[in-house]
Coordinates of C-alpha atoms and ligand atoms in Angstrom, one line a residue:
Chain A
M1 CA -2.0 -200.6 117.9
I2 CA -0.6 -203.8 116.5
E3 CA -2.4 -205.9 113.9
F4 CA -1.4 -209.2 112.2
Q5 CA -3.5 -210.0 109.1
H6 CA -3.1 -213.5 107.7
V7 CA 0.6 -213.4 108.5
S8 CA 2.9 -216.3 107.5
V9 CA 6.7 -216.5 107.9
T10 CA 8.9 -219.0 106.2
Y11 CA 12.6 -218.6 106.9
P12 CA 15.1 -219.0 104.0
N13 CA 16.0 -222.5 105.3
G14 CA 12.4 -223.6 104.7
V15 CA 11.2 -223.6 108.3
T16 CA 7.7 -222.2 108.6
A17 CA 7.7 -220.3 111.9
L18 CA 4.2 -218.8 111.5
S19 CA 1.3 -219.6 109.3
D20 CA -1.8 -217.5 108.8
V21 CA -1.7 -215.7 112.1
N22 CA -4.3 -213.1 112.9
L23 CA -3.9 -211.0 116.0
S24 CA -4.9 -207.6 117.2
V25 CA -3.4 -205.8 120.2
R26 CA -5.1 -202.7 121.4
K27 CA -3.5 -199.7 122.9
G28 CA -2.6 -200.1 126.6
E29 CA -3.0 -203.9 126.7
F30 CA -0.6 -206.3 128.4
V31 CA -0.4 -209.4 126.4
F32 CA 1.5 -212.7 127.0
L33 CA 2.7 -214.8 124.1
V34 CA 3.1 -218.4 125.3
G35 CA 3.5 -221.8 123.8
P36 CA 6.1 -224.5 123.4
S37 CA 9.6 -223.8 122.2
G38 CA 10.1 -223.1 118.5
Q39 CA 6.4 -222.2 117.8
G40 CA 7.0 -218.7 116.6
K41 CA 6.7 -216.4 119.6
S42 CA 10.0 -214.7 119.0
T43 CA 9.2 -214.5 115.3
A44 CA 6.0 -212.7 116.0
L45 CA 7.8 -210.1 118.0
K46 CA 10.5 -209.8 115.4
L47 CA 7.8 -209.1 112.8
I48 CA 6.6 -206.1 114.9
Y49 CA 10.0 -204.4 115.1
R50 CA 10.7 -205.4 111.5
E51 CA 13.6 -207.7 112.2
V52 CA 11.8 -210.2 110.0
R53 CA 9.4 -209.6 107.1
P54 CA 6.2 -211.6 106.6
T55 CA 6.3 -214.0 103.7
C56 CA 2.5 -213.4 103.3
G57 CA 0.1 -211.1 105.0
R58 CA 0.3 -207.6 106.5
I59 CA 1.4 -206.2 109.8
L60 CA 0.1 -202.8 110.9
V61 CA 1.7 -200.8 113.7
E62 CA -0.2 -197.7 114.8
G63 CA -2.2 -198.1 111.6
H64 CA 0.7 -198.2 109.3
D65 CA 1.7 -201.1 107.1
I66 CA 5.3 -201.8 108.0
S67 CA 6.1 -204.3 105.2
H68 CA 7.7 -201.8 102.8
L69 CA 9.7 -199.5 105.0
S70 CA 13.1 -198.1 103.9
G71 CA 16.1 -198.2 106.2
R72 CA 15.1 -194.8 107.7
G73 CA 11.5 -196.0 107.9
V74 CA 12.6 -199.0 110.0
A75 CA 14.6 -196.7 112.2
H76 CA 11.6 -194.5 112.9
L77 CA 9.4 -197.5 113.5
R78 CA 11.9 -198.7 116.2
R79 CA 11.8 -195.3 117.9
R80 CA 8.1 -196.2 118.6
I81 CA 8.9 -199.6 119.9
G82 CA 11.1 -200.6 122.8
V83 CA 12.5 -204.1 122.8
V84 CA 13.9 -206.1 125.8
F85 CA 15.8 -209.4 125.4
Q86 CA 16.5 -212.4 127.5
D87 CA 20.2 -211.9 127.2
F88 CA 20.3 -208.2 128.0
R89 CA 22.8 -207.1 125.3
L90 CA 24.6 -204.4 127.3
L91 CA 27.9 -202.8 126.4
E92 CA 30.3 -204.2 129.0
Y93 CA 32.9 -201.4 128.7
K94 CA 30.3 -198.6 129.4
T95 CA 28.8 -197.8 132.7
V96 CA 25.0 -197.9 133.4
R97 CA 24.7 -194.2 132.5
E98 CA 26.9 -194.5 129.5
N99 CA 24.9 -197.4 128.1
L100 CA 21.8 -195.2 128.1
K101 CA 23.7 -192.2 126.9
F102 CA 25.1 -194.2 124.0
A103 CA 21.6 -195.3 122.9
M104 CA 20.3 -191.7 123.2
Q105 CA 23.1 -190.2 121.2
V106 CA 22.6 -192.4 118.2
V107 CA 19.0 -191.2 117.9
D108 CA 20.2 -187.5 118.0
T109 CA 18.9 -186.6 121.4
P110 CA 20.1 -183.2 122.4
P111 CA 22.7 -183.4 125.2
S112 CA 20.7 -181.2 127.6
I113 CA 17.8 -183.7 127.4
I114 CA 20.1 -186.8 127.6
T115 CA 21.3 -186.0 131.2
R116 CA 17.9 -185.4 132.5
R117 CA 16.3 -188.3 130.7
V118 CA 19.0 -190.8 131.8
N119 CA 18.4 -189.8 135.4
D120 CA 14.6 -190.0 135.1
L121 CA 14.9 -193.5 133.5
L122 CA 17.3 -194.7 136.1
E123 CA 15.1 -193.4 138.9
H124 CA 12.1 -195.1 137.2
V125 CA 13.7 -198.6 137.0
G126 CA 15.4 -198.2 140.4
L127 CA 19.1 -198.1 139.2
I128 CA 19.9 -194.5 140.1
E129 CA 22.3 -195.6 142.9
R130 CA 24.1 -197.9 140.5
R131 CA 24.5 -195.4 137.7
N132 CA 28.3 -195.6 137.6
A133 CA 28.6 -199.3 137.8
F134 CA 29.6 -201.5 134.9
P135 CA 27.2 -204.2 133.7
Q136 CA 29.3 -207.0 135.1
Q137 CA 29.0 -205.4 138.5
L138 CA 25.2 -205.7 138.3
S139 CA 23.0 -208.6 139.2
G140 CA 20.9 -210.2 136.5
G141 CA 17.8 -208.3 137.6
E142 CA 19.6 -205.0 137.6
Q143 CA 21.0 -205.7 134.1
Q144 CA 17.5 -206.4 132.9
R145 CA 16.3 -203.2 134.5
L146 CA 18.9 -201.3 132.6
C147 CA 17.8 -203.0 129.3
I148 CA 14.2 -201.9 130.1
A149 CA 15.4 -198.4 130.7
R150 CA 17.3 -198.5 127.4
A151 CA 14.1 -199.7 125.6
L152 CA 12.3 -196.7 127.0
I153 CA 14.6 -193.9 125.9
N154 CA 12.4 -192.8 123.0
H155 CA 9.1 -192.9 125.1
P156 CA 7.8 -195.7 122.9
P157 CA 4.1 -196.5 123.0
I158 CA 4.9 -200.2 122.6
L159 CA 7.3 -202.3 124.6
L160 CA 8.1 -205.8 123.4
A161 CA 9.8 -208.3 125.7
D162 CA 11.2 -211.7 124.5
E163 CA 11.5 -213.9 127.6
P164 CA 12.8 -211.0 129.8
T165 CA 12.9 -213.3 132.8
G166 CA 14.5 -216.2 131.0
N167 CA 17.9 -215.7 132.7
L168 CA 16.6 -214.7 136.1
D169 CA 15.7 -216.5 139.3
P170 CA 12.0 -216.5 140.3
E171 CA 12.1 -213.7 142.8
T172 CA 14.0 -211.3 140.4
S173 CA 11.6 -212.4 137.6
W174 CA 8.8 -211.1 139.6
E175 CA 10.5 -207.7 140.2
I176 CA 11.0 -207.4 136.4
V177 CA 7.4 -208.3 135.7
R178 CA 6.2 -205.8 138.3
L179 CA 8.3 -203.1 136.6
L180 CA 6.7 -204.0 133.2
E181 CA 3.3 -203.8 134.8
A182 CA 4.1 -200.4 136.1
I183 CA 5.2 -199.3 132.7
N184 CA 2.0 -200.7 131.2
L185 CA -0.1 -198.8 133.8
K186 CA 1.3 -195.6 132.4
G187 CA -0.2 -196.4 129.1
T188 CA 2.5 -198.4 127.3
T189 CA 1.3 -201.4 125.3
V190 CA 3.3 -204.4 126.5
V191 CA 3.7 -207.7 124.6
M192 CA 5.8 -210.3 126.4
A193 CA 6.8 -213.8 125.2
T194 CA 7.5 -216.1 128.1
H195 CA 7.8 -219.6 129.4
H196 CA 7.2 -218.4 133.0
R197 CA 4.1 -220.3 134.0
E198 CA 3.7 -218.8 137.5
I199 CA 3.8 -215.3 136.2
V200 CA 1.3 -215.9 133.5
D201 CA -1.1 -217.7 135.8
Q202 CA -0.9 -215.1 138.6
L203 CA -1.1 -212.0 136.5
S204 CA -4.2 -213.1 134.8
R205 CA -3.8 -211.0 131.7
R206 CA -4.6 -211.6 128.0
V207 CA -2.8 -214.7 126.8
V208 CA -2.1 -215.7 123.2
Y209 CA -1.3 -219.4 122.7
F210 CA 1.1 -220.4 119.9
C211 CA 1.3 -223.9 118.7
D212 CA 2.4 -225.6 115.5
S213 CA 3.2 -222.1 114.1
R214 CA -0.4 -220.9 114.6
V215 CA -2.3 -219.0 117.2
V216 CA -4.4 -221.7 118.8
G217 CA -6.0 -219.7 121.6
D218 CA -6.5 -216.1 122.8
E219 CA -7.9 -215.6 126.3
Q220 CA -8.6 -212.6 128.4
G221 CA -7.4 -213.3 131.9
G222 CA -6.0 -216.6 130.8
G223 CA -3.5 -218.9 132.4
Y224 CA -0.3 -220.5 131.1
Y225 CA -2.3 -223.5 129.6
P226 CA -5.3 -222.7 127.5
S227 CA -8.7 -223.6 129.1
T228 CA -9.8 -225.4 126.0
D229 CA -7.7 -228.3 124.9
C230 CA -5.6 -227.5 121.8
E231 CA -4.7 -230.2 119.4
C232 CA -1.0 -229.5 120.0
E233 CA -0.1 -233.1 120.8
G234 CA 3.0 -233.8 122.7
S235 CA 4.3 -230.3 122.5
V236 CA 3.4 -229.5 126.1
E237 CA 6.0 -232.1 127.1
T238 CA 8.7 -230.7 124.9
E239 CA 8.0 -227.4 126.4
M240 CA 7.9 -228.7 130.0
S241 CA 11.3 -230.4 129.5
A242 CA 12.7 -227.1 128.1
F243 CA 11.5 -225.3 131.2
D244 CA 12.9 -227.9 133.5
E245 CA 16.2 -227.7 131.8
G246 CA 16.2 -224.0 132.3
A247 CA 15.3 -224.4 135.9
A248 CA 18.1 -226.9 136.4
L249 CA 20.5 -224.4 135.0
F250 CA 19.6 -222.0 137.7
R251 CA 20.0 -224.5 140.4
A252 CA 23.4 -225.3 139.1
Chain B
M1 CA 23.5 -182.5 116.0
F2 CA 26.2 -181.8 118.6
S3 CA 25.2 -185.0 120.3
R4 CA 25.7 -186.9 117.1
I5 CA 29.1 -185.4 116.5
E6 CA 30.2 -186.3 120.0
F7 CA 28.9 -189.8 119.5
I8 CA 30.7 -190.3 116.2
L9 CA 34.0 -189.0 117.5
T10 CA 33.8 -191.1 120.7
E11 CA 32.9 -194.3 118.8
T12 CA 35.6 -193.7 116.1
F13 CA 38.2 -193.1 118.8
I14 CA 37.2 -196.2 120.7
S15 CA 37.4 -198.2 117.5
L16 CA 40.9 -196.9 116.7
R17 CA 42.0 -197.6 120.3
R18 CA 40.6 -201.1 120.5
H19 CA 42.5 -202.5 117.6
P20 CA 45.7 -200.6 117.1
A21 CA 47.3 -203.3 115.1
M22 CA 44.6 -203.3 112.5
A23 CA 44.5 -199.5 112.4
M24 CA 48.3 -199.5 111.8
A25 CA 48.1 -202.1 109.1
A26 CA 45.5 -200.0 107.3
V27 CA 47.4 -196.8 107.7
F28 CA 50.6 -198.5 106.6
C29 CA 49.0 -199.8 103.4
V30 CA 47.5 -196.4 102.5
A31 CA 50.8 -194.8 103.2
A32 CA 52.7 -197.3 101.0
A33 CA 50.3 -197.0 98.1
L34 CA 50.4 -193.2 98.2
F35 CA 54.2 -193.2 98.8
V36 CA 54.8 -195.2 95.6
S37 CA 52.3 -193.1 93.7
G38 CA 54.1 -190.1 95.0
I39 CA 57.5 -191.4 93.8
V40 CA 56.0 -192.1 90.4
G41 CA 54.5 -188.7 90.3
L42 CA 57.7 -186.9 91.3
T43 CA 59.7 -189.0 88.8
L44 CA 57.3 -188.0 86.1
L45 CA 57.4 -184.4 87.0
N46 CA 61.2 -184.4 87.1
A47 CA 61.6 -186.2 83.8
H48 CA 59.2 -183.7 82.3
H49 CA 61.2 -180.9 83.9
L50 CA 64.5 -182.3 82.6
V51 CA 63.3 -182.9 79.1
K52 CA 62.0 -179.4 78.9
K53 CA 65.2 -177.9 80.2
T54 CA 67.4 -180.1 78.0
M55 CA 65.3 -179.4 75.0
E56 CA 65.6 -175.7 75.5
R57 CA 69.4 -176.1 75.7
V58 CA 70.1 -178.8 73.1
S59 CA 69.6 -177.2 69.8
F60 CA 71.3 -178.6 66.7
V61 CA 73.9 -176.8 64.8
V62 CA 74.6 -176.5 61.1
F63 CA 78.2 -175.9 60.1
F64 CA 79.0 -174.5 56.7
N65 CA 82.1 -175.2 54.6
T66 CA 84.9 -172.9 55.5
D67 CA 85.2 -171.7 51.9
A68 CA 81.4 -170.9 51.5
T69 CA 80.8 -167.2 50.9
R70 CA 78.9 -165.1 53.3
H71 CA 76.3 -164.6 50.6
E72 CA 75.8 -168.3 50.2
T73 CA 75.6 -169.1 53.9
W74 CA 73.2 -166.2 54.6
K75 CA 70.9 -167.3 51.8
A76 CA 70.9 -170.9 53.1
Y77 CA 70.2 -169.6 56.6
K78 CA 67.2 -167.7 55.4
D79 CA 65.8 -170.8 53.7
I80 CA 66.6 -173.2 56.6
R81 CA 64.9 -171.1 59.2
E82 CA 61.7 -171.3 57.2
L83 CA 61.6 -175.1 57.3
D84 CA 58.7 -176.8 59.0
G85 CA 59.4 -177.8 62.6
I86 CA 62.1 -175.2 63.2
T87 CA 61.2 -173.0 66.1
G88 CA 64.3 -170.9 66.7
S89 CA 67.4 -170.0 64.7
H90 CA 70.5 -168.0 65.2
F91 CA 73.2 -167.2 62.6
V92 CA 76.7 -167.3 64.0
A93 CA 79.1 -165.5 61.7
K94 CA 82.6 -167.1 61.7
E95 CA 84.1 -163.8 63.0
K96 CA 81.8 -163.9 66.0
A97 CA 82.5 -167.6 66.6
W98 CA 86.2 -166.9 66.5
D99 CA 85.8 -164.0 69.0
R100 CA 84.0 -166.4 71.3
F101 CA 86.7 -169.1 70.8
K102 CA 89.5 -166.6 71.5
K103 CA 87.8 -165.5 74.7
E104 CA 87.3 -169.1 75.9
N105 CA 90.7 -170.5 74.8
P106 CA 93.1 -167.5 74.4
Q107 CA 96.2 -169.7 74.4
L108 CA 95.0 -172.1 71.8
A109 CA 93.7 -169.3 69.6
E110 CA 97.1 -167.7 69.7
D111 CA 98.7 -171.0 68.6
V112 CA 96.3 -171.4 65.7
G113 CA 96.8 -167.8 64.6
H114 CA 94.1 -167.4 62.0
N115 CA 90.4 -168.1 62.1
P116 CA 89.7 -171.7 61.0
L117 CA 86.0 -171.6 61.9
P118 CA 83.1 -171.6 59.4
D119 CA 79.8 -169.7 59.6
S120 CA 77.2 -171.7 61.5
I121 CA 73.5 -171.7 62.4
E122 CA 72.1 -172.7 65.8
L123 CA 68.6 -174.2 65.4
K124 CA 65.9 -175.3 67.7
A125 CA 63.2 -177.9 66.7
A126 CA 59.7 -178.1 68.0
D127 CA 60.1 -181.8 68.6
V128 CA 63.3 -183.8 69.4
K129 CA 61.9 -186.6 67.4
A130 CA 62.0 -184.5 64.2
I131 CA 65.6 -183.6 64.5
P132 CA 67.1 -186.6 62.5
E133 CA 64.7 -185.9 59.6
L134 CA 65.5 -182.2 59.6
K135 CA 69.2 -183.0 59.6
S136 CA 69.0 -185.1 56.5
I137 CA 66.7 -182.6 54.7
I138 CA 69.2 -179.9 55.4
K139 CA 72.2 -181.9 54.3
E140 CA 70.5 -183.0 51.0
R141 CA 69.2 -179.6 50.1
W142 CA 72.5 -177.7 50.5
P143 CA 75.2 -180.4 49.9
D144 CA 77.7 -177.9 48.6
V145 CA 77.7 -175.3 51.3
I146 CA 77.1 -177.5 54.4
S147 CA 79.9 -179.6 55.9
E148 CA 78.1 -181.0 59.0
V149 CA 74.9 -181.0 61.1
R150 CA 75.5 -181.8 64.7
S151 CA 73.0 -182.6 67.5
D152 CA 72.5 -184.3 70.8
E153 CA 69.1 -185.8 70.0
K154 CA 70.1 -189.2 71.4
V155 CA 70.1 -187.7 74.9
T156 CA 66.8 -185.9 74.4
G157 CA 65.3 -188.9 72.7
F158 CA 66.2 -191.2 75.5
L159 CA 64.7 -188.7 78.0
S160 CA 61.4 -188.4 76.1
D161 CA 61.2 -192.2 75.7
T162 CA 61.7 -192.7 79.5
R163 CA 59.1 -190.1 80.2
M164 CA 56.6 -191.9 78.0
V165 CA 57.3 -195.3 79.7
I166 CA 56.9 -193.8 83.2
G167 CA 53.8 -192.0 82.0
R168 CA 52.3 -195.3 81.0
I169 CA 53.5 -197.5 83.8
G170 CA 53.1 -194.9 86.6
P171 CA 49.4 -194.5 86.5
L172 CA 48.9 -198.3 86.2
L173 CA 51.1 -198.9 89.3
G174 CA 49.2 -196.1 91.1
I175 CA 45.8 -197.7 90.3
L176 CA 47.0 -201.1 91.3
L177 CA 48.2 -199.8 94.7
A178 CA 45.1 -197.8 95.2
V179 CA 43.0 -201.0 94.6
V180 CA 45.1 -202.9 97.1
S181 CA 44.7 -200.1 99.7
L182 CA 40.9 -200.1 99.0
I183 CA 40.7 -203.8 99.7
I184 CA 42.7 -203.5 102.8
I185 CA 40.7 -200.6 104.2
H186 CA 37.5 -202.4 103.3
H187 CA 38.6 -205.5 105.2
T188 CA 39.8 -203.5 108.2
I189 CA 36.5 -201.8 108.4
E190 CA 34.7 -205.1 107.9
L191 CA 36.6 -206.5 110.9
T192 CA 35.7 -203.4 112.9
L193 CA 32.0 -203.9 112.0
Y194 CA 32.2 -207.5 113.1
A195 CA 34.0 -206.5 116.3
R196 CA 31.3 -204.0 117.0
R197 CA 28.2 -205.9 115.9
K198 CA 26.7 -205.7 119.4
E199 CA 26.9 -201.9 119.3
I200 CA 25.5 -201.9 115.8
F201 CA 22.6 -204.2 116.9
I202 CA 21.8 -201.9 119.8
M203 CA 21.9 -198.8 117.6
S204 CA 19.6 -200.4 115.1
M205 CA 17.2 -201.5 117.9
V206 CA 16.8 -198.1 119.4
G207 CA 16.1 -196.6 116.0
A208 CA 19.3 -195.2 114.7
T209 CA 19.2 -194.5 111.0
P210 CA 21.6 -196.5 108.7
G211 CA 23.5 -193.3 108.1
A212 CA 24.0 -192.6 111.8
I213 CA 25.1 -196.2 112.3
A214 CA 27.6 -196.1 109.4
S215 CA 29.1 -192.7 110.2
P216 CA 31.6 -193.7 112.9
F217 CA 32.9 -196.5 110.7
V218 CA 33.2 -194.2 107.7
L219 CA 35.0 -191.6 109.8
E220 CA 37.3 -194.4 110.9
G221 CA 38.1 -195.2 107.3
I222 CA 38.7 -191.6 106.5
T223 CA 41.0 -191.3 109.5
Y224 CA 43.1 -194.2 108.2
G225 CA 43.3 -192.6 104.8
L226 CA 44.2 -189.2 106.1
I227 CA 46.9 -190.5 108.4
G228 CA 48.2 -192.7 105.7
G229 CA 48.3 -189.8 103.3
G230 CA 50.1 -187.7 105.9
V231 CA 52.7 -190.4 106.5
A232 CA 53.3 -190.8 102.8
L233 CA 53.6 -187.0 102.3
G234 CA 56.1 -186.6 105.2
T235 CA 58.3 -189.5 104.0
L236 CA 58.2 -188.1 100.4
A237 CA 59.1 -184.6 101.5
V238 CA 62.1 -185.7 103.6
M239 CA 63.3 -188.0 100.8
Y240 CA 62.8 -185.4 98.0
D241 CA 64.6 -182.8 100.0
G242 CA 67.6 -185.2 100.6
F243 CA 67.7 -186.2 97.0
A244 CA 67.6 -182.5 95.9
G245 CA 70.5 -181.7 98.2
W246 CA 72.5 -184.7 97.0
L247 CA 71.9 -183.9 93.3
K248 CA 73.0 -180.3 93.8
G249 CA 76.1 -181.4 95.6
E250 CA 77.1 -184.3 93.3
V251 CA 75.9 -183.3 89.9
G252 CA 75.1 -179.6 90.3
A253 CA 71.7 -180.1 88.8
S254 CA 68.5 -179.0 90.4
V255 CA 65.2 -181.0 90.9
M256 CA 61.8 -179.8 89.9
N257 CA 60.8 -177.5 92.7
D258 CA 57.9 -175.4 91.4
P259 CA 56.1 -174.7 94.6
V260 CA 52.6 -174.6 93.0
M261 CA 53.2 -178.0 91.4
L262 CA 54.5 -179.5 94.7
Q263 CA 51.6 -178.0 96.7
H264 CA 49.1 -179.4 94.3
G265 CA 50.8 -182.8 94.5
A266 CA 50.7 -182.8 98.3
L267 CA 47.1 -181.9 98.3
A268 CA 46.4 -184.6 95.7
I269 CA 48.0 -187.2 98.0
L270 CA 45.9 -186.2 101.0
V271 CA 42.7 -186.1 99.0
A272 CA 43.5 -189.5 97.5
G273 CA 44.0 -190.8 101.1
V274 CA 40.7 -189.5 102.2
A275 CA 39.0 -190.8 99.1
L276 CA 40.5 -194.3 99.6
G277 CA 39.3 -194.3 103.3
F278 CA 35.9 -193.0 102.4
I279 CA 35.2 -195.4 99.6
G280 CA 36.7 -198.4 101.4
S281 CA 34.6 -197.9 104.5
M282 CA 31.4 -197.0 102.7
V283 CA 31.6 -200.2 100.7
S284 CA 31.9 -202.3 103.9
A285 CA 29.3 -200.3 105.9
T286 CA 26.8 -200.5 103.1
K287 CA 27.4 -204.1 102.6
Y288 CA 27.1 -204.9 106.3
L289 CA 24.0 -202.7 107.1
Y290 CA 22.0 -203.7 104.1
R291 CA 22.6 -207.4 104.0
P292 CA 19.6 -209.7 104.9
R293 CA 18.4 -208.7 108.4
S294 CA 18.1 -212.2 109.8
K295 CA 21.8 -212.9 109.4
V296 CA 22.7 -209.7 111.2
T297 CA 21.1 -210.3 114.6
N298 CA 20.2 -213.8 115.5
A299 CA 21.7 -214.2 118.9
Ligands
LIG301 N1 16.6 -216.8 111.5 C1 16.1 -218.0 111.4 N2 16.4 -218.7 110.4 C2 15.8 -219.9 110.2 N3 14.9 -220.5 111.1 C3 14.6 -219.8 112.2 C4 15.1 -218.5 112.4 N4 14.6 -218.0 113.6 C5 13.8 -218.9 114.0 N5 13.7 -220.0 113.2 C6 12.9 -221.2 113.4 O1 11.6 -220.8 113.4 C7 10.8 -221.5 114.3 C8 10.2 -220.5 115.3 O2 11.2 -219.9 116.0 P1 10.9 -218.8 117.2 O3 12.2 -218.3 117.6 O4 10.0 -217.8 116.7 O5 10.2 -219.7 118.3 P2 9.9 -219.4 119.8 O6 8.4 -219.6 119.9 O7 10.3 -218.0 120.1 O8 10.7 -220.4 120.6 P3 11.3 -220.3 122.1 O9 10.2 -220.5 123.0 O10 12.3 -221.5 122.1 O11 12.0 -219.0 122.1 C9 11.8 -222.4 115.0 O12 11.6 -223.7 114.4 C10 13.2 -221.9 114.7 O13 14.1 -222.9 114.5
LIG302 MG1 11.9 -217.2 121.4

């Protein structure tokens, strides 16, 4: 489904975000990407939806090399991939329904289908009652549900989530993860970058560990910390402090 | 497709409504550029019209000596009308000239009593510029029979010079203003793109093609161009009408009012407006959508 072959990414400013990463995700898998801050998790996701191009190596999505796509090619790739962000990115001046309608119109969905699909999606993510609310009237969890609904408009076989619970309290985070699990159960491949230790530990899914811009571990049914020691010295602490800061923000 | 059209129209409208000041600035600039171009165009057309009319009317006239015989004058007439550059000629016998004079000034004619007028020839030249040369040729060739060659070529010469100057400066001015409007539309659309970067990001994330993303912005540019063109056209029409009325009343002259010419001019202004809007917005949209990805989206 998704395959990284000797992928390296060096940003124009000289920062190497990934070096020689090999990774293969099969259809229907649920994969966590974990690791300290700044180790290339987001970069790995951006490579899949062609926000970033690899400096070296190849990336295959559904068997196709995506390195040399045209503007239209990228557009069609993204109809096969749903992406959910930490910071929602909703249009404040549009209602819940209109946010979805907007996204469907730009990909030329026929109007007759839009109405039905919008209702189905809102039903699916549990927002049908809130369909005429504006994003600011929604809770964080509800906003993230709307983002997930938006990511699903094209029936993508792949769903990428970059810290989808990063702005949510623990309870709401669990709701979102349950929703992602339900989507995964229907056959969608889900790749989620996260710092949420509890979720990773309890879900016991496949976990890919990023450290020093490399993949340092890949465990089926793994926890938040790799079972074998990785030589990522000190980085755990950096990461821990980042998480604590995040938690402190919520308490505030 | 219907869905796309609805989307484009909604987005364009939102954009226009969300920054009316910027929209107005863009429209105003297009209107100003096209207005000045229109003034230049109309002035040129009218100068052309005036020169043509004047040139038709201002011929030059050869007067013979009063004592030259009809045989001599008729022979000279036959030679002169064959000269290069003469496009029309008309022999006016002194009797006929006297009849004309008597009809126009009966009192004066009675006082004078007899016919003091010479034979004459009314001539038209292909080019006003050639008139002075023709005059001297004619005077030199028939010094004995010709008393005077009279013309108004100064007036026509002035007109044709003016026309040439306007013809040179006009297009330059038009191009300059077009470039200014292009830059302003381009910047307006760029600001729009910036203001709507979140929408653009969402569009590109859900798989909208670059064309679909650009279309509302291009339509916005075209709208500015079209409205600007309309404003310029309306202003020009009102002003031209007023000017025509004034000219008729004060001077008794008429302006160029060939309907086909005016319709073509009006169409040209609207087309130019649309073209300015299209080009200006295309440049910004292309620049924005195709610049390095990483700069577009990092949140
Ligand atoms: N657009 C960019 N330009 C330059 N450097 C970048 C860019 N994006 C990311 N980086 C750098 O690349 C490295 C990896 O970043 P990335 O966002 O992939 O990390 P991450 O694992 O997602 O971190 P976090 O857990 O904090 O989200 C970091 O050092 C970051 O500063
Ligand atoms: Mg990240």
